[in-house]
XYZ file of C-alpha atoms in Angstrom:
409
model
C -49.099 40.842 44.005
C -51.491 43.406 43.205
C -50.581 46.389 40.745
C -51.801 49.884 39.407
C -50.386 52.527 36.778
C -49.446 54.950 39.682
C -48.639 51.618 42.236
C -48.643 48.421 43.642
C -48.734 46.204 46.321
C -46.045 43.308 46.819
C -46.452 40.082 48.149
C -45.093 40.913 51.629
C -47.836 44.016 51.533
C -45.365 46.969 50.883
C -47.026 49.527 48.759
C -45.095 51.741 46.006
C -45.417 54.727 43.852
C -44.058 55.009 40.776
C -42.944 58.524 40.188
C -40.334 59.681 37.294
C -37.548 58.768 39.363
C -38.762 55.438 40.664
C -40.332 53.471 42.858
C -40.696 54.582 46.335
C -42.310 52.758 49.363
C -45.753 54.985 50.514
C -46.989 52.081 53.474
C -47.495 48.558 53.771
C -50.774 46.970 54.633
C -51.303 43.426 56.375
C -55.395 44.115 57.028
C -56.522 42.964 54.096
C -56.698 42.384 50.302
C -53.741 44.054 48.113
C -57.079 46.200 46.031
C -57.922 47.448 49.463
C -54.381 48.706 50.431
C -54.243 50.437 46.571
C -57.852 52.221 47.324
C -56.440 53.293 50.532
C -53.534 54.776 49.380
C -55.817 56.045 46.216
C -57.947 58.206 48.502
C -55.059 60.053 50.182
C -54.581 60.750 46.357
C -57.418 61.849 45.957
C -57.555 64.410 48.717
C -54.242 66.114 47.439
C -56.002 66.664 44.255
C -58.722 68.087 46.285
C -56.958 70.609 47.786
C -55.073 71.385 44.796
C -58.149 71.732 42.853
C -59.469 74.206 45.694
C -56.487 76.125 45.904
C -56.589 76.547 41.751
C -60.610 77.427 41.962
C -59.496 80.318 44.582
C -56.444 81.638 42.518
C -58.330 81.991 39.392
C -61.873 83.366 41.457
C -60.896 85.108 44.237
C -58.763 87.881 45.336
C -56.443 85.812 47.311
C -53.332 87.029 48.339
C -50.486 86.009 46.693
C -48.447 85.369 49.572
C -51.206 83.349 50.710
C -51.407 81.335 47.717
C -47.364 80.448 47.731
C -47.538 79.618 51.235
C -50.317 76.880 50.195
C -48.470 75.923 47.441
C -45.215 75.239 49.133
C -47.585 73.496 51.538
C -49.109 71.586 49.431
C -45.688 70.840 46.988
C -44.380 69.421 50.649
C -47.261 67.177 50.944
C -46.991 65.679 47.009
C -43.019 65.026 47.492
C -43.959 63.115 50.409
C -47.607 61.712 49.912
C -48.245 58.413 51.285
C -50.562 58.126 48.580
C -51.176 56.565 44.928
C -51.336 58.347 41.942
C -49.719 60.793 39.774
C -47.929 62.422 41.982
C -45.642 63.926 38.963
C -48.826 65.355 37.901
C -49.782 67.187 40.759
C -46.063 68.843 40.767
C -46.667 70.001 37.861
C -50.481 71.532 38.542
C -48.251 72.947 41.249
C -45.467 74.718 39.259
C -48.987 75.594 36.755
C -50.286 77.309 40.036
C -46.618 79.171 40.697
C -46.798 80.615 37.117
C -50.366 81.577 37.360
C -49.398 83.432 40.486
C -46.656 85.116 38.349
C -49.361 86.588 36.158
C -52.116 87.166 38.785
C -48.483 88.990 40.401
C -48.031 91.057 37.470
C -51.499 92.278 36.362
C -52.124 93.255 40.382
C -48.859 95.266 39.835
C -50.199 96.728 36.308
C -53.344 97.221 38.442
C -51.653 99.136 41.300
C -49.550 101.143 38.916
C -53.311 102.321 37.305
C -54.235 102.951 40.753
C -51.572 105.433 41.549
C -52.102 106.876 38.560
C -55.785 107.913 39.272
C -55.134 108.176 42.824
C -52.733 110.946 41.727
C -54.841 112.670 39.069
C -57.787 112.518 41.666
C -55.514 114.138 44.596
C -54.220 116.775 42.117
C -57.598 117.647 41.131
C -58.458 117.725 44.684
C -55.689 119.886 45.662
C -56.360 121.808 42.242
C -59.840 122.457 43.666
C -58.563 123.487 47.055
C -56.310 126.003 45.517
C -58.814 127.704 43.733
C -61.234 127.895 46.629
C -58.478 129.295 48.632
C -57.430 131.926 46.306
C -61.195 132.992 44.642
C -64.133 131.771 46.435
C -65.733 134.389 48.486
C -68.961 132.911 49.491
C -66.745 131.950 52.615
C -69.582 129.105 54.030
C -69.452 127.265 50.923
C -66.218 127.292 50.527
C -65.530 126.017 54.181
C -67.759 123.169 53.131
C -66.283 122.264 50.182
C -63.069 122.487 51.572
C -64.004 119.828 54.429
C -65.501 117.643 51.755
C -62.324 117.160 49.650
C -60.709 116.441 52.724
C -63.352 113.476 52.794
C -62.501 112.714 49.127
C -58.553 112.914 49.944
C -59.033 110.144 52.522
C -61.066 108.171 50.910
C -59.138 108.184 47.671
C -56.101 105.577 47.071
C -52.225 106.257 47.979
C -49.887 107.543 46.140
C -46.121 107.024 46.687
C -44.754 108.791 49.863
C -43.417 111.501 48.090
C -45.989 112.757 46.158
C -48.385 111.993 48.634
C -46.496 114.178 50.940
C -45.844 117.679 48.035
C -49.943 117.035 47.800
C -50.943 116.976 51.610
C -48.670 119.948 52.174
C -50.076 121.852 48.960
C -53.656 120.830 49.976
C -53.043 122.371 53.764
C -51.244 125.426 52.907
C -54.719 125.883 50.789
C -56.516 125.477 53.631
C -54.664 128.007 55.385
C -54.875 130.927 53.007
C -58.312 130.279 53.130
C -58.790 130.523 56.392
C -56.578 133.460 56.414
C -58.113 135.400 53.471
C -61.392 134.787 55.244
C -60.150 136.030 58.816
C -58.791 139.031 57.099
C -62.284 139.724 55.264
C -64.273 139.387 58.324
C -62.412 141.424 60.075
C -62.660 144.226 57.436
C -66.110 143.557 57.037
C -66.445 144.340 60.955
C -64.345 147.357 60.422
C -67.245 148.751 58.089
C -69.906 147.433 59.950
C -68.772 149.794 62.505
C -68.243 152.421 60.505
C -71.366 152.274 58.965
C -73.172 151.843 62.519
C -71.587 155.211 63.911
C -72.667 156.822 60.526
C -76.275 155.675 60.680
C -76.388 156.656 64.549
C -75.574 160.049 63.199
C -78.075 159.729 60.308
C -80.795 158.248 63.215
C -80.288 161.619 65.628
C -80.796 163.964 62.554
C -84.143 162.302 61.873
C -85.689 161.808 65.376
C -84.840 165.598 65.725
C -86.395 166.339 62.543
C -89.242 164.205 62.777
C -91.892 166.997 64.611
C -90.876 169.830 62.049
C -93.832 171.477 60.198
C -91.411 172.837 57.524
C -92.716 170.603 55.176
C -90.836 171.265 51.947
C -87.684 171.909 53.403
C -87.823 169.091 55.890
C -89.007 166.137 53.118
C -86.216 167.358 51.256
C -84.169 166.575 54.143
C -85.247 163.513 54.927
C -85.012 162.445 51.184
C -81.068 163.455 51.444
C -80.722 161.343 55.179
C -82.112 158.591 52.904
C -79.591 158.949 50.151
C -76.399 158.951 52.517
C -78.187 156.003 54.542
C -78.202 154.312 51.707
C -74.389 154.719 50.929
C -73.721 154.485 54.312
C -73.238 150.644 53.987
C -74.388 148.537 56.132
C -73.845 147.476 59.767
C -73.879 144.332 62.083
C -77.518 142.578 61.332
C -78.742 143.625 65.121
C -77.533 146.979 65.094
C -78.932 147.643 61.141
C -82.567 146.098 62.247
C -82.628 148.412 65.458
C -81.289 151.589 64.004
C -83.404 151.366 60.844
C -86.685 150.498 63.148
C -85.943 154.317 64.530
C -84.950 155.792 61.378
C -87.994 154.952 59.604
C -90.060 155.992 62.886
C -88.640 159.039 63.170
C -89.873 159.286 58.625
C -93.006 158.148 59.375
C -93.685 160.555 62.404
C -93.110 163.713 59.905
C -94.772 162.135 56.829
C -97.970 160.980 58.884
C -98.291 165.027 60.796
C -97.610 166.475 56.650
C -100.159 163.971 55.178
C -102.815 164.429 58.142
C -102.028 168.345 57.519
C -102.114 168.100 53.954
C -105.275 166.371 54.220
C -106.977 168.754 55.806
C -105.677 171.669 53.845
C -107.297 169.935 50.562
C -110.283 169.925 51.808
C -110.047 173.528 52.721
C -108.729 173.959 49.070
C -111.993 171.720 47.121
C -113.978 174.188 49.399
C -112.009 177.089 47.561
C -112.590 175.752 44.537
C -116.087 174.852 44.665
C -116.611 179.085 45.721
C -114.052 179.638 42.508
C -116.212 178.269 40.811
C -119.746 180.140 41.406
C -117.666 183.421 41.102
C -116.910 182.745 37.260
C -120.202 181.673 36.693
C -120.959 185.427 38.067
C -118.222 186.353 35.681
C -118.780 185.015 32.853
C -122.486 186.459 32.810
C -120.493 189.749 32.263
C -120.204 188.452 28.815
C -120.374 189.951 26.070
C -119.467 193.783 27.364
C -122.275 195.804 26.859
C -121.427 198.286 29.384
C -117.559 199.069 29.912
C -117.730 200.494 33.417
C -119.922 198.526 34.934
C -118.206 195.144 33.854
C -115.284 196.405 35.227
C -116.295 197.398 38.672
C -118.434 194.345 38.840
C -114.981 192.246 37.766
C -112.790 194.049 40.221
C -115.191 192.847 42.917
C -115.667 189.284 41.471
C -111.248 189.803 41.857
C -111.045 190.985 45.291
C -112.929 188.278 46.332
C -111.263 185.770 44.384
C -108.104 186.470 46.265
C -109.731 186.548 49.405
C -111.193 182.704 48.463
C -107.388 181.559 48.584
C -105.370 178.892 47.214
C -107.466 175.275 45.343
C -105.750 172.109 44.563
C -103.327 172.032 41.832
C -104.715 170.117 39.550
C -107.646 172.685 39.190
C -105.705 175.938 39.474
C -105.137 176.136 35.839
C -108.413 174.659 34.696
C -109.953 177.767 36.926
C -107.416 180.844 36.469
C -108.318 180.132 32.546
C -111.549 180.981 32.442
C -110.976 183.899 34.588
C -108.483 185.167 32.453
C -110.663 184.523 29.146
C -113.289 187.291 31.164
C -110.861 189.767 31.636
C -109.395 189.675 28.415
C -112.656 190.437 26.964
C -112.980 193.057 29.455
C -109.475 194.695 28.762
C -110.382 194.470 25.161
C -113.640 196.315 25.348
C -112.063 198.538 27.345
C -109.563 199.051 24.750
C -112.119 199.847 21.680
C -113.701 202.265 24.070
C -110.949 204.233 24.461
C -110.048 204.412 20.841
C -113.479 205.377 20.087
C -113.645 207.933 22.958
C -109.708 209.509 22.373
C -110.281 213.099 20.576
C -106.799 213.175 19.286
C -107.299 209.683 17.692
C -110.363 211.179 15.947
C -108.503 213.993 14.631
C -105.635 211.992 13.429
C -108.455 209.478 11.592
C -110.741 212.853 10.533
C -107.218 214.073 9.067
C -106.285 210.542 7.600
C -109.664 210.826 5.292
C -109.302 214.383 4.212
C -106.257 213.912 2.851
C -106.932 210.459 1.057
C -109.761 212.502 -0.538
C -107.656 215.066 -1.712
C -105.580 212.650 -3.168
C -107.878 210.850 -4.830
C -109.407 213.583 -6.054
C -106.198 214.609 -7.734
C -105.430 211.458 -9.363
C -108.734 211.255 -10.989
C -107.776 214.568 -12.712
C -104.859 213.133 -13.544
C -106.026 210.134 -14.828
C -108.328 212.363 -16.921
C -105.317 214.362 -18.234
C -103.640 211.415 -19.579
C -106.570 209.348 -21.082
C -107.144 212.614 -23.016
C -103.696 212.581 -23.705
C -103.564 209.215 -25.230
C -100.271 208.613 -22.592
C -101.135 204.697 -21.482
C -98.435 204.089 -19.465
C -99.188 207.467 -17.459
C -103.136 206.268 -17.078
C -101.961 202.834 -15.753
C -99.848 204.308 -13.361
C -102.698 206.581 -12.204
C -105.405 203.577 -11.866
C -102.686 201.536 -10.111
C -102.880 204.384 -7.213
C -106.254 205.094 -6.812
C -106.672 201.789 -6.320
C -104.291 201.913 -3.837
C -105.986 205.056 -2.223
C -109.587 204.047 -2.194
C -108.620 200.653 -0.314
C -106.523 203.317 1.923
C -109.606 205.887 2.412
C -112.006 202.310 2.953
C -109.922 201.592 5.862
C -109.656 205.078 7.201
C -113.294 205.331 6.766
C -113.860 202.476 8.674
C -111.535 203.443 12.104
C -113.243 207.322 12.054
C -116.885 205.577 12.220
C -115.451 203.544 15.165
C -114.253 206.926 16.911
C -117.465 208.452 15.855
């Protein structure tokens, strides 16, 4: 008889196992040496731990499935209860019921796991939905938020389930989002067209005032038309992209049509004016050779002439007028001036006045030196200061006097 810790082999060739509760007969074996039947049975042994040492590797490396895994244990506890084979079996039970309770934890940390996963599956959804919300309620740059609003859609199925209920509340707050979006944005559109028409009959108006404008030669009143057209085009608003391009390419045709005749006519009327001012200008130079009076009558009638025709010249640029009318008026006012002295000196009742002016200043000079004689004789001080105080007061008077008669003489 041949034996082994886990088994033997009798004499007859029955094999055994010895398990906790006995011996139990695994096979018998008549082909050959009792060692050979014990390897024999020894392999099938050896395969069970095999597959038990798999199934371990995969629970503890893998994400098998738990149901999996039990299914393949229960297997496998059916094959060691069983075994034709040598070995400890008692061991591999309890690898087995090692395996069930290693299950039991993989079990519990995949429902920890799942529990975290709702969690962030939720807080990602709400913030999704939170999102969503927003857009619906303040985003007005209407393509981007369609966009956006398609892409958390993306995100919503592509993020983890919730339970059914909140899942549901979400979905439903997420779509009625998407709604009032599309709402708000229906309504704005709508308004917008609204305006757009608005403002298109408007600058149709604003278009036929123009074109009828546009050959006018009323050039200051018709700029300032066109600069008030401009100002209600501009607060006109705007129309439908078409309609604003075409109505603005005849609006600003009809502008340039008037501008380009007043510039072209303007041109042409500065050059007329450098032309005046170029003859302004030799007819000062004539002027100014007037200068200084010598003469009074003939200056004037030669300046009345040089006058007529300065008039007759016409209007020069602006920028000169001033420059020109200066010196003009710097020969006249010398004129007028002379003029003015010559007249004083030629006016008999001015002379008479000035003649009368003198004779009396004499006379009263001539009195207070006799009084100023009186009181020096006198000794009276106060009475000679009084008289020196006013015929120095007289003589300046009489110097003066003096002076104007000679001019009148």
């Amino acid at each position: 008889m041949s034996t082994d810790p886990w088994g033997r082999v009798d004499e007859d060739g029955t094999v055994y196992v010895r398990t906790a509760d006995g011996e139990r007969t695994v096979g018998s074996w008549q082909a050959g040496a009792p060692e050979e039947a014990l390897a024999y049975f020894r392999r099938k042994y050896d395969a069970l731990v095999t597959e038990i040492d798999l199934l371990e590797q995969r629970i503890k490396t893998t994400d098998l499935a738990t149901s999996q895994a039990e299914h393949t244990i229960s297997r496998l506890r059916e094959a060691v209860t069983g075994a034709h084979a040598v070995g400890d079996l008692d061991g591999l039970g309890r690898r087995l019921d090692g395996l069930n309770s290693l299950l039991g934890e993989r079990r519990e940390q995949l429902k920890v796991a799942r529990d975290h996963a709702r969690v962030a599956a939720r807080e990602v959804k709400e913030r999704i939905v939170a999102e969503a919300e927003r857009i619906a309620t303040e985003e007005t740059h209407w393509k981007n938020g369609g966009e956006r609003l398609r892409q958390l859609v993306e995100e919503w199925k592509a993020a983890e389930r919730v339970d059914r209920p909140t899942e549901t509340a979400l979905w439903k707050r997420l779509s009625s989002a998407r709604n009032a979006f599309t709402k708000r944005r229906k309504s704005y559109f709508s308004h917008l067209e609204v305006e757009r028409e608005s403002a298109r009959s408007e600058k149709e108006r604003l278009v036929a005032e123009a074109e009828a404008m546009s050959g006018s030669t009323d050039w200051s009143t018709t700029a300032a038309a066109y600069r008030e057209l401009m100002r209600q085009w501009k607060l006109a608003g705007r129309a439908s992209r078409d309609a604003e391009e075409e109505l603005w390419t005849r609006f600003k045709g009809a502008q340039d049509e008037f501008f380009s005749a007043r510039s072209a006519v303007f041109a042409e009327r500065d050059a007329e004016f450098r032309e005046h001012a170029e003859a302004k200008e030799k007819l000062l130079t004539e002027a100014e050779r007037l200068l200084p009076v010598r003469d009074v009558r003939t200056c004037r009638q030669s300046l009345r002439s040089i006058q007529e025709r300065w008039e007759a010249i016409g209007m020069v640029p602006r920028d000169s007028r001033e420059r020109l009318e200066g010196r003009l008026r710097k020969v006249e006012e010398a004129v007028r001036s002379a003029e003015e002295s010559e007249w004083r000196r030629t006016n008999p009742e001015a002379r008479a006045r000035a003649e009368a002016t003198v004779a009396q200043l004499r006379s009263s000079i001539e009195q207070l030196e006799k009084r100023l004689e009186k009181a020096r004789n006198a000794g009276r001080d106060k009475d000679v200061k009084d008289a020196e105080e006013a015929l120095t007061a007289r003589r300046a008077w009489l110097a003066e006097a003096e002076h104007t008669l000679s001019e009148l003489s």
